[in-house]
Coordinates of C-alpha atoms and ligand atoms in Angstrom, one line a residue:
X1 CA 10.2 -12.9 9.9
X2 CA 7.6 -12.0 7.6
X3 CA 6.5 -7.6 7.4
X4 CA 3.5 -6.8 6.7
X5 CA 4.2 -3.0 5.3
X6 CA 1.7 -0.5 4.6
X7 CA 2.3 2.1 2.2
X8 CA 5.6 0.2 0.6
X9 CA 5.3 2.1 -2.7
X10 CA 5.4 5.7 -1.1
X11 CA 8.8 7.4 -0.2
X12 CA 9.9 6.1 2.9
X13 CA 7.8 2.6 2.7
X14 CA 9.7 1.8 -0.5
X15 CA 13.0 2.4 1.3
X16 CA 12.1 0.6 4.1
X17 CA 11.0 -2.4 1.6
X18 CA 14.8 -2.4 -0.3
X19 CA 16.5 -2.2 3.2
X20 CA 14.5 -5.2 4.1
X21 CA 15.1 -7.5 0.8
X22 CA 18.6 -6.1 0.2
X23 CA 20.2 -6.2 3.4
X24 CA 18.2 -9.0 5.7
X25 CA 16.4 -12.5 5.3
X26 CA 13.1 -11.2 6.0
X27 CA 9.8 -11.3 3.8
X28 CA 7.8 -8.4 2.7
X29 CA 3.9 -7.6 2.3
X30 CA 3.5 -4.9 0.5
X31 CA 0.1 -3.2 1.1
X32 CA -0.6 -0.6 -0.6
X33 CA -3.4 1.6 -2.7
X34 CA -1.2 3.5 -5.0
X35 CA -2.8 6.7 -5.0
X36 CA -0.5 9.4 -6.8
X37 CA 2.1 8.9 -4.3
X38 CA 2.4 5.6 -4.6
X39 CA 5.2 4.2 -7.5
X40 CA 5.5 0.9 -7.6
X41 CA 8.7 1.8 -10.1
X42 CA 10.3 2.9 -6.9
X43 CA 10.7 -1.5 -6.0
X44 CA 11.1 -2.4 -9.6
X45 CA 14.6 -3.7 -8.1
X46 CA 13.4 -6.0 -5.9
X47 CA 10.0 -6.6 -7.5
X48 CA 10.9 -10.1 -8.6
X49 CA 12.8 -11.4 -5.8
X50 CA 10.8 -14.4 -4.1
X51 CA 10.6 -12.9 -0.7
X52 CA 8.6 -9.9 -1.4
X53 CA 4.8 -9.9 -2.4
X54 CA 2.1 -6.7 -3.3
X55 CA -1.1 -6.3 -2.5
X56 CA -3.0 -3.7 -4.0
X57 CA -5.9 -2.6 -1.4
X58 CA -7.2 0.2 0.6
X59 CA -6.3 0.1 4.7
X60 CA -9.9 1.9 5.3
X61 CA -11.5 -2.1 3.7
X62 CA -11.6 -3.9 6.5
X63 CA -12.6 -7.5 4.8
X64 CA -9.5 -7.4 2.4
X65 CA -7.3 -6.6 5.3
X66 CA -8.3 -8.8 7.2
X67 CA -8.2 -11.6 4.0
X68 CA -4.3 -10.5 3.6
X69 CA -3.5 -11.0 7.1
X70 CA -5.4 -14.5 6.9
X71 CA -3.2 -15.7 4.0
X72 CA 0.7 -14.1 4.8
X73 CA 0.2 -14.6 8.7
X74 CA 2.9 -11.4 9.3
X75 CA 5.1 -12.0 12.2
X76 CA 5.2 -7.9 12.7
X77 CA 3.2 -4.4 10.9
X78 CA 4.7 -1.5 9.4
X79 CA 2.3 1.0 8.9
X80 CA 3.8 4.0 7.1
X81 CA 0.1 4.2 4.5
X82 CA -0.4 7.6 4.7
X83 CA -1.4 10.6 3.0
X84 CA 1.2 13.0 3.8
X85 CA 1.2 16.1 2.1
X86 CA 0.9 19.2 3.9
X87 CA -0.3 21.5 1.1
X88 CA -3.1 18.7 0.2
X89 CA -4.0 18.8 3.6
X90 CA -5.2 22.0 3.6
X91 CA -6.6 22.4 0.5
X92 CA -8.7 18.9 0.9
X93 CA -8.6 17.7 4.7
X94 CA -11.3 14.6 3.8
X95 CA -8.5 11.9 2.4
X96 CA -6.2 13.0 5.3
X97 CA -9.0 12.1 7.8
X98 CA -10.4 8.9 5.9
X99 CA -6.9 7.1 5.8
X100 CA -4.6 8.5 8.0
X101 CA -7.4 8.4 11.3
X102 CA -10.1 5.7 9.8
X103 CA -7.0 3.5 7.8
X104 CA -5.3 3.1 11.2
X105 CA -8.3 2.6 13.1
X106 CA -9.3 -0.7 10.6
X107 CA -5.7 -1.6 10.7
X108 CA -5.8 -1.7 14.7
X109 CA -8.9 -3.7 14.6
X110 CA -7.5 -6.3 12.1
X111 CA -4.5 -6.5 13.7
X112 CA -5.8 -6.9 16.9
X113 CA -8.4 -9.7 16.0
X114 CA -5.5 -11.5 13.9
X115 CA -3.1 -11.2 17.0
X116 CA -5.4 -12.4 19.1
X117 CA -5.7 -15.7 17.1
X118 CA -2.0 -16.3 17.6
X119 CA -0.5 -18.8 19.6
X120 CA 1.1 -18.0 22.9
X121 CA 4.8 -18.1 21.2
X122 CA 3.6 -15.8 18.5
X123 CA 1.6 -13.2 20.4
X124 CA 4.4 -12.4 22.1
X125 CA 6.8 -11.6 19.2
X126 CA 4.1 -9.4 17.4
X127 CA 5.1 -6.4 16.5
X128 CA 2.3 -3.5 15.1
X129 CA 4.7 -0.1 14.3
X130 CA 3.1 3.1 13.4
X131 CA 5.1 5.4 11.4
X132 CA 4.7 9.2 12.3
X133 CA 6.1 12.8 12.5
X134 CA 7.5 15.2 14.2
X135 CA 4.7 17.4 13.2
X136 CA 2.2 16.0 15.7
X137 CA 4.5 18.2 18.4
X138 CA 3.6 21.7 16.9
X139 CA 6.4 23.9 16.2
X140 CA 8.7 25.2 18.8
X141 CA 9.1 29.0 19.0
X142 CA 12.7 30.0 19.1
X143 CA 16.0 28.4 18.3
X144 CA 16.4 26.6 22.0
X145 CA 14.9 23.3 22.8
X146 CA 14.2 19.8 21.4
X147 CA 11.0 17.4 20.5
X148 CA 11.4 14.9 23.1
X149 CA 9.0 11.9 23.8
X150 CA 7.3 13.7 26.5
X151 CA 6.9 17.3 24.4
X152 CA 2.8 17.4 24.3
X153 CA 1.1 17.0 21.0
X154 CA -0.3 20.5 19.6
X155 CA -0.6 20.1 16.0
X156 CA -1.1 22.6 13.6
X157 CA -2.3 21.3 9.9
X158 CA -5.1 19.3 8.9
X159 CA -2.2 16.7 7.6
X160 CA -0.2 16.9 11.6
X161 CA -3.7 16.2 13.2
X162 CA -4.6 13.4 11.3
X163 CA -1.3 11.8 12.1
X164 CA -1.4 12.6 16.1
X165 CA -5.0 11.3 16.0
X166 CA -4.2 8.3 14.5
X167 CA -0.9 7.7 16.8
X168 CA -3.1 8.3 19.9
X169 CA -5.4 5.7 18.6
X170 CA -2.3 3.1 18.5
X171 CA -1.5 4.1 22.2
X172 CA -5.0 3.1 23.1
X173 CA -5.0 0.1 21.7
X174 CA -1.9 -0.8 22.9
X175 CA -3.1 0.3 26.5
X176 CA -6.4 -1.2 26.4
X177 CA -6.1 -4.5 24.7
X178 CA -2.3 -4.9 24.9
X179 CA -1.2 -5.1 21.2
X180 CA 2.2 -4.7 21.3
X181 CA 2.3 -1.7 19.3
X182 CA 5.5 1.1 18.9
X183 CA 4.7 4.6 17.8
X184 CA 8.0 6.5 16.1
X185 CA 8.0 9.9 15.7
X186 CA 10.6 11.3 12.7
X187 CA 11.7 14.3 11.4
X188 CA 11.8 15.7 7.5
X189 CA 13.0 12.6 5.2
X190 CA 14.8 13.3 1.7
X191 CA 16.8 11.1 -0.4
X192 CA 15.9 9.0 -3.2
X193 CA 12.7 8.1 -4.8
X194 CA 11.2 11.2 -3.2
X195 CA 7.9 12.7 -5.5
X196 CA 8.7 15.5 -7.0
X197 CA 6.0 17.7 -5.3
X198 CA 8.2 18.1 -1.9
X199 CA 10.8 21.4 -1.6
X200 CA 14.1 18.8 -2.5
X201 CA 13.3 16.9 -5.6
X202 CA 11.0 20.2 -6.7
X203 CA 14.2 22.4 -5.8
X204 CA 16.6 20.1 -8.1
X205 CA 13.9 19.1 -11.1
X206 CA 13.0 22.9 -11.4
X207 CA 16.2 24.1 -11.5
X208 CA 17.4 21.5 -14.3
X209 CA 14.3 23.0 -16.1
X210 CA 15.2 26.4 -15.6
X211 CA 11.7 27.1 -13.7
X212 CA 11.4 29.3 -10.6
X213 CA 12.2 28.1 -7.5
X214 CA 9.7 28.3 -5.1
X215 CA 10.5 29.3 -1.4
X216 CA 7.6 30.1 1.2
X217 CA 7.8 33.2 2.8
X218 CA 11.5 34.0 3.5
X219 CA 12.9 30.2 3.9
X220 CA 13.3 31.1 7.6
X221 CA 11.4 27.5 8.4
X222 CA 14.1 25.3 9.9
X223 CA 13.6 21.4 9.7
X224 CA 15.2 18.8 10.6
X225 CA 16.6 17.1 8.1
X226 CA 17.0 13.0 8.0
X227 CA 18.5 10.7 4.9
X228 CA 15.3 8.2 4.3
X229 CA 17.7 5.4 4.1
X230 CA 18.6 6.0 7.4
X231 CA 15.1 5.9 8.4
X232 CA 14.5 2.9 6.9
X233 CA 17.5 1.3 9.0
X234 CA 16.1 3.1 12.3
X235 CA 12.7 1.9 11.4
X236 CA 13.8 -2.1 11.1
X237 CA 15.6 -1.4 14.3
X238 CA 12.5 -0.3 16.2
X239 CA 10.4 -3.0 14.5
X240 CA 13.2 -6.1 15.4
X241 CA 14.4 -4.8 18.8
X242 CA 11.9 -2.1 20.1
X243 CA 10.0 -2.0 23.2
X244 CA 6.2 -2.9 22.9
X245 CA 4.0 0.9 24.4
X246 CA 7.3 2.3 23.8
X247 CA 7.5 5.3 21.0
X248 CA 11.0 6.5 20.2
X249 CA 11.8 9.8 18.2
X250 CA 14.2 9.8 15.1
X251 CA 16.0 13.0 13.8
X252 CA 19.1 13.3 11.9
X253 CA 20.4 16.6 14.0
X254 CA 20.4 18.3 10.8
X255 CA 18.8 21.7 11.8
X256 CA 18.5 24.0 8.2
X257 CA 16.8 26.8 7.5
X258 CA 14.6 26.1 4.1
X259 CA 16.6 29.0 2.3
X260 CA 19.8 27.4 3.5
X261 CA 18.5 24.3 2.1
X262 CA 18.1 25.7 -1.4
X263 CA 21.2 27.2 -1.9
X264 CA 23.2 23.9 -0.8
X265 CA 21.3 22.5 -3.8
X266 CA 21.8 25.5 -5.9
X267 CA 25.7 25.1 -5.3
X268 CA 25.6 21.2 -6.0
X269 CA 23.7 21.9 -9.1
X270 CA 26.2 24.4 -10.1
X271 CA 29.2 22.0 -9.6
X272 CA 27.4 18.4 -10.8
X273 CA 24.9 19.8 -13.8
X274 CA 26.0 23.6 -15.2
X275 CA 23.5 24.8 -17.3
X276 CA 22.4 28.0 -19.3
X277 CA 20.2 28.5 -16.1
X278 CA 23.1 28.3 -13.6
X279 CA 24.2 30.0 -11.4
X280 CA 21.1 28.4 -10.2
X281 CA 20.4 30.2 -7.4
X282 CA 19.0 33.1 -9.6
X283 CA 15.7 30.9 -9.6
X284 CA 14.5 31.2 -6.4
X285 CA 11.6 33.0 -5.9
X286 CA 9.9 34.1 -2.6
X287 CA 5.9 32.8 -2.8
X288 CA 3.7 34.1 0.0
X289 CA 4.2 31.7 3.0
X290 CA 1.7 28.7 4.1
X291 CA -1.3 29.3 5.9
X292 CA -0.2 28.2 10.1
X293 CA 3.1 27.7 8.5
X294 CA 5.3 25.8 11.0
X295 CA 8.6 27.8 11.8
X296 CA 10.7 25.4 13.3
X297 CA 11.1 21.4 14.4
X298 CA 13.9 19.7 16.1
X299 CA 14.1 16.7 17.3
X300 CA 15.9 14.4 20.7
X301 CA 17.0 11.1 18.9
X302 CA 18.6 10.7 22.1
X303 CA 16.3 7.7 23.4
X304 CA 16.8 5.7 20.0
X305 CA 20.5 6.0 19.7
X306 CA 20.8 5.2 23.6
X307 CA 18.5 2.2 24.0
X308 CA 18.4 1.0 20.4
X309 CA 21.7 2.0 19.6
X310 CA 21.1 3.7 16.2
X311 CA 22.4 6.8 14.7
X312 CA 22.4 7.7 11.2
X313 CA 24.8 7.6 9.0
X314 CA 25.0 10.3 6.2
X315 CA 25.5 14.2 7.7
X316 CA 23.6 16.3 5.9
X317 CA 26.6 16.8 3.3
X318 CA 26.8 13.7 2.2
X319 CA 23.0 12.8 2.3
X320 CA 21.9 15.7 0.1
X321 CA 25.2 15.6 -2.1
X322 CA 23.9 11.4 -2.9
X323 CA 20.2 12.8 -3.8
X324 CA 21.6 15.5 -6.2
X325 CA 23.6 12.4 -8.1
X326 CA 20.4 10.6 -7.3
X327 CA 18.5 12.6 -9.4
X328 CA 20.7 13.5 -12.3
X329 CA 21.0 9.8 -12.9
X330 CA 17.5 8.9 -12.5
X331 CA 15.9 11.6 -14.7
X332 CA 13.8 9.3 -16.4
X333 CA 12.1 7.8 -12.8
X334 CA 11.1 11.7 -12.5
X335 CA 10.1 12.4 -16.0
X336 CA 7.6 9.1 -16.0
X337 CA 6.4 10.8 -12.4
X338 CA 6.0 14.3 -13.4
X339 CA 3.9 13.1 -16.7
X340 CA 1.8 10.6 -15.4
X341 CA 3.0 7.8 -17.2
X342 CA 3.8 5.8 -14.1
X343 CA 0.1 5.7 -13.4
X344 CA -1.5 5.8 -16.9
X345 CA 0.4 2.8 -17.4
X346 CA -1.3 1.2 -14.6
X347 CA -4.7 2.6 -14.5
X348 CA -5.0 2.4 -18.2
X349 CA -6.7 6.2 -18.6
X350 CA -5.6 9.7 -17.1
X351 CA -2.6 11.3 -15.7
X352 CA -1.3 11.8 -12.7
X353 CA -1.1 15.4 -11.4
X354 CA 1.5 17.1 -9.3
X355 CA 0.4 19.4 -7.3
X356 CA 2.7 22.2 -6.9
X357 CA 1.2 25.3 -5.1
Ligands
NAD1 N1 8.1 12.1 4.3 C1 8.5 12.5 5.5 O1 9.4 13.4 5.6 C2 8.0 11.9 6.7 C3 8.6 12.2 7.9 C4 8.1 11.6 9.1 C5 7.0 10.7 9.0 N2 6.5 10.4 7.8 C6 5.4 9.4 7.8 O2 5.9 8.3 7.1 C7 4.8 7.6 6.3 C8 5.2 7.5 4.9 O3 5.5 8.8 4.4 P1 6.0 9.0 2.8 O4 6.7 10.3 2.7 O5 6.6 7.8 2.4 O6 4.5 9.1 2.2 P2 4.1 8.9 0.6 O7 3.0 9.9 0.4 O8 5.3 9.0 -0.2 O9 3.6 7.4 0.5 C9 2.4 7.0 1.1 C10 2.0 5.7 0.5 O10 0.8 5.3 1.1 C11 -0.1 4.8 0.1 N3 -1.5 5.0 0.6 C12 -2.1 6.2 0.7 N4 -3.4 6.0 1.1 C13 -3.5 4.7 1.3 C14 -4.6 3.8 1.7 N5 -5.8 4.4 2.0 N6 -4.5 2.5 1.7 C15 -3.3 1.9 1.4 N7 -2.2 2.7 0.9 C16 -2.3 4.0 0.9 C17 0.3 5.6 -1.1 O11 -0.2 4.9 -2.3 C18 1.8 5.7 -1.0 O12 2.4 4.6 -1.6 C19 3.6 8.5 6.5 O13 2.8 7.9 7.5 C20 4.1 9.8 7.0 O14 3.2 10.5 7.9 C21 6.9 11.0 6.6

């Protein structure tokens, strides 16, 4: 099978890309922009391996997309391209609406005219999955109850509507013109590879530094928290055995308060890397909360792991005990993110920016 995957040098695309070269026969297509979040160091271990091509492009220009799915002819579509950053969301909504809402929308259309063209045999294997989140469900008020498929969106950032607009635009298009498309809805990701701008890898790299530890209002936000490797295996799953107009929810029943989440990394830090700034947890500092800050999400994985039969397979334990090793032994991955160098190098002029509120 040959994937078509949007988004392969973010976060979770580039994890989904390694799963698929390490561990199957399929080819990849990566397609991607690389804005800031994209790191094409991230596949530097499978870069050269036959089965696996990049394609640096935009999803919002329609004629190149259209000219990459004329030459690979994919068998299925990931699309995880995304901009996906709450904080950036709020402070400038435009990018959010131009790639998460307009990028799917030229993806559908492509897709749709290239499916279309298919034979008979190959129309009906085509797969087009859309990778979103549990943010498109709001937040839930107290400590009871579950995201299931049925919960009704009601999203609350600029980043959460983009995404629920662009998954209702995949459910029409798989209603009205029958692309087989699959919607998946998941929960917070950490692990590996993860830019250094989101509360995990800032948590640990600030703390090495000896730099305050910043923590929205009191931490009481609880997330769900899910291993990105075991996304990436849920996500093949869907995208080799799910149900066309199907969406399936993926969580990693790891319910933690944001505080909580901190000092589990403060106490890792403490045992794997003491420092003259340990006992770590002396860092953290309180920073005045989010504007229609979230409280909590949780999700029902229980369709997935029933009709799909996945579950995942780090607890939260062992998932966040790997990323702390992770990291110490990747420090120069974070150093080439956090000054620029991994996109000087490529652009030739500037430096990228993290962008930590
Ligand atoms: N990170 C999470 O916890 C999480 C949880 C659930 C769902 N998701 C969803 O999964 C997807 C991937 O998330 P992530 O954390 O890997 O994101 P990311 O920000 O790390 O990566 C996004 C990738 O998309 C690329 N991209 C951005 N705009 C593009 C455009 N216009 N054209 C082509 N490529 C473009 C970027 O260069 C980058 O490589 C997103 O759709 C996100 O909404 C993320």
């Amino acid at each position: 099978m040959k994937l078509l995957i949007t988004g392969g040098a973010g976060f979770i695309g580039s994890a989904v890309i390694r799963h698929v070269i390490n561990d199957t026969d399929d080819q990849v297509v990566n397609v991607d922009k690389l804005t800031y979040a994209g790191n094409l160091e991230s596949l530097q271990s499978v870069a050269d391996n036959p089965r696996y091509a990049f394609e640096q492009l935009d999803v919002c220009d329609q004629p190149a997309l259209a000219d990459v799915f004329k030459r690979h002819q994919p068998d299925a579509v990931m699309h995880l391209a995304a901009e996906s950053h709450v904080d950036r969301s709020i402070d400038g909504p435009a990018a959010f609406i131009e790639t998460n809402i307009v990028g799917t929308y030229t993806l559908l259309e492509v897709a749709r005219q290239y499916w279309q063209g298919l034979n008979s045999v190959r129309q009906a294997a085509f797969r087009l999955h859309h990778i979103s989140t549990d943010e498109v469900y709001g937040d839930l008020d107290g400590p009871e109850g579950l995201f299931t498929e049925q919960t009704p969106y009601a999203p609350s950032s600029p980043y959460s509507a983009s995404k629920a607009s662009s998954d209702h635009l995949v459910r029409a298009w798989s209603r009205t013109y029958g692309l087989p498309a699959i919607v998946t809805n998941c929960s917070n990701n950490y692990g590996p590879y993860h830019f250094p701008e989101k509360l995990i890898p800032l948590v640990i790299l600030n703390a090495l530094e000896g730099k305050p530890l910043p923590v929205y209002g009191k931490g009481e936000q609880i997330r769900d928290w899910l291993y990105v490797e075991d996304h990436a295996r849920a996500l093949y799953r869907v995208v080799t055995q799910g149900a066309p107009g199907e969406t399936y929810n993926i969580g990693g029943h790891n319910e933690k308060r944001n505080i909580d989440v901190v000092h589990t990394l403060c106490a890792l830090l403490d045992e794997l890397a003491p420092s003259a700034h340990s006992p770590y947890h002396s860092l953290i500092t309180y920073v005045p909360d989010r504007p229609g800050h979230d409280l909590r999400y949780a999700i029902d994985a229980s369709k997935i792991e029933r009709e799909l039969d996945w579950t995942p397979a780090e607890t939260f334990e062992s998932g966040i005990r790997k990323t702390v090793e992770w990291y110490l032994q990747n420090l120069e991955w974070c150093r080439r993110v956090q000054d620029g160098s991994y996109q000087r190098e490529r652009l030739g002029v500037g430096s990228a920016e993290l962008y930590v509120k």
